[in-house]
Tab-separated table of C-alpha atoms in Angstrom:
chain	number	residue	atom	x	y	z
B	567	MET	CA	0.000	0.000	0.000
B	568	ARG	CA	1.225	3.429	-0.822
B	569	LEU	CA	0.022	5.250	2.293
B	570	ALA	CA	0.280	2.433	4.821
B	571	GLY	CA	1.348	3.496	8.275
B	572	VAL	CA	0.128	7.065	7.794
B	573	ARG	CA	-2.143	8.516	10.476
B	574	ARG	CA	-5.475	9.705	9.039
B	575	LYS	CA	-7.789	12.140	10.801
B	576	LEU	CA	-11.445	11.054	10.981
B	577	SER	CA	-12.696	13.908	13.145
B	578	VAL	CA	-11.441	16.083	15.971
B	579	GLY	CA	-9.471	13.821	18.330
B	580	CYS	CA	-10.027	10.633	16.335
B	581	TYR	CA	-7.320	9.082	14.163
B	582	CYS	CA	-6.867	5.770	12.385
B	583	THR	CA	-3.693	4.076	11.177
B	584	ILE	CA	-3.683	1.355	8.513
B	585	SER	CA	-0.734	-1.011	8.518
B	586	PRO	CA	0.358	-2.940	5.410
B	587	PRO	CA	-0.914	-6.501	4.952
B	588	ASN	CA	1.258	-9.271	6.394
B	589	LYS	CA	-0.296	-12.258	4.665
B	590	GLY	CA	-2.770	-12.184	1.830
B	591	LEU	CA	-5.279	-9.337	1.914
B	592	ALA	CA	-5.595	-8.935	5.706
B	593	ILE	CA	-5.181	-5.309	6.746
B	594	ASN	CA	-4.666	-4.152	10.329
B	595	MET	CA	-6.286	-0.866	11.319
B	596	SER	CA	-5.937	0.838	14.677
B	597	LEU	CA	-8.384	3.488	15.838
B	598	ASN	CA	-7.418	6.070	18.475
B	599	CYS	CA	-10.250	8.119	19.978
B	600	LYS	CA	-9.534	10.743	22.594
B	601	TRP	CA	-12.100	11.540	25.291
B	602	TYR	CA	-13.119	14.782	23.573
B	603	ALA	CA	-13.775	13.102	20.188
B	604	TRP	CA	-17.128	11.515	21.117
B	605	PRO	CA	-19.387	14.584	20.593
B	606	PHE	CA	-17.792	15.382	17.220
B	607	MET	CA	-18.141	11.789	16.032
B	608	MET	CA	-21.795	11.623	17.138
B	609	TRP	CA	-22.521	14.919	15.341
B	610	LYS	CA	-20.915	13.552	12.163
B	611	VAL	CA	-22.769	10.231	12.285
B	612	ALA	CA	-26.105	11.904	13.013
B	613	HIS	CA	-25.751	14.145	9.969
B	614	ASN	CA	-24.646	11.270	7.734
B	615	ASN	CA	-27.692	9.164	8.661
B	616	TYR	CA	-30.471	11.741	9.092
B	617	SER	CA	-31.508	15.176	7.876
B	618	PHE	CA	-32.557	17.520	10.656
B	619	LYS	CA	-34.976	20.419	10.692
B	620	TRP	CA	-34.069	23.584	12.568
B	621	TYR	CA	-36.407	22.765	15.474
B	622	GLN	CA	-34.799	19.327	16.041
B	623	TYR	CA	-31.322	20.666	16.873
B	624	PRO	CA	-31.966	21.263	20.609
B	625	ARG	CA	-32.916	17.592	21.037
B	626	LEU	CA	-29.890	16.479	19.003
B	627	LEU	CA	-27.569	18.601	21.147
B	628	PHE	CA	-29.188	17.246	24.325
B	629	LEU	CA	-28.750	13.630	23.170
B	630	ILE	CA	-25.112	14.189	22.192
B	631	ALA	CA	-24.391	15.877	25.536
B	632	TYR	CA	-26.215	13.148	27.486
B	633	HIS	CA	-24.447	10.246	25.764
B	634	SER	CA	-21.054	11.987	25.930
B	635	PHE	CA	-21.491	12.571	29.667
B	636	CYS	CA	-22.523	8.950	30.209
B	637	LYS	CA	-19.535	7.720	28.202
B	638	TRP	CA	-17.081	9.924	30.119
B	639	MET	CA	-18.524	8.870	33.504
B	640	GLY	CA	-18.632	5.165	32.570
B	641	ILE	CA	-22.410	4.899	32.864
B	642	ASN	CA	-24.176	2.484	30.496
B	643	ALA	CA	-27.064	4.466	29.031
């Protein structure tokens, strides 16, 4: 692979590294997510999967904040 071993940025605080294949077509990929990356990743995923109206943004922000807080505190929500 041409760019194997290069760190790629997925979002703020989230990086992935793809290592070259050892045998056959198996590729190893490592994902590093910092604690502050969760809200940005949830925002990105929500906008990739759904289209929001202007009045739905307060609920989206509440859900992102709630799940981020639960993740940081180690609470299963």
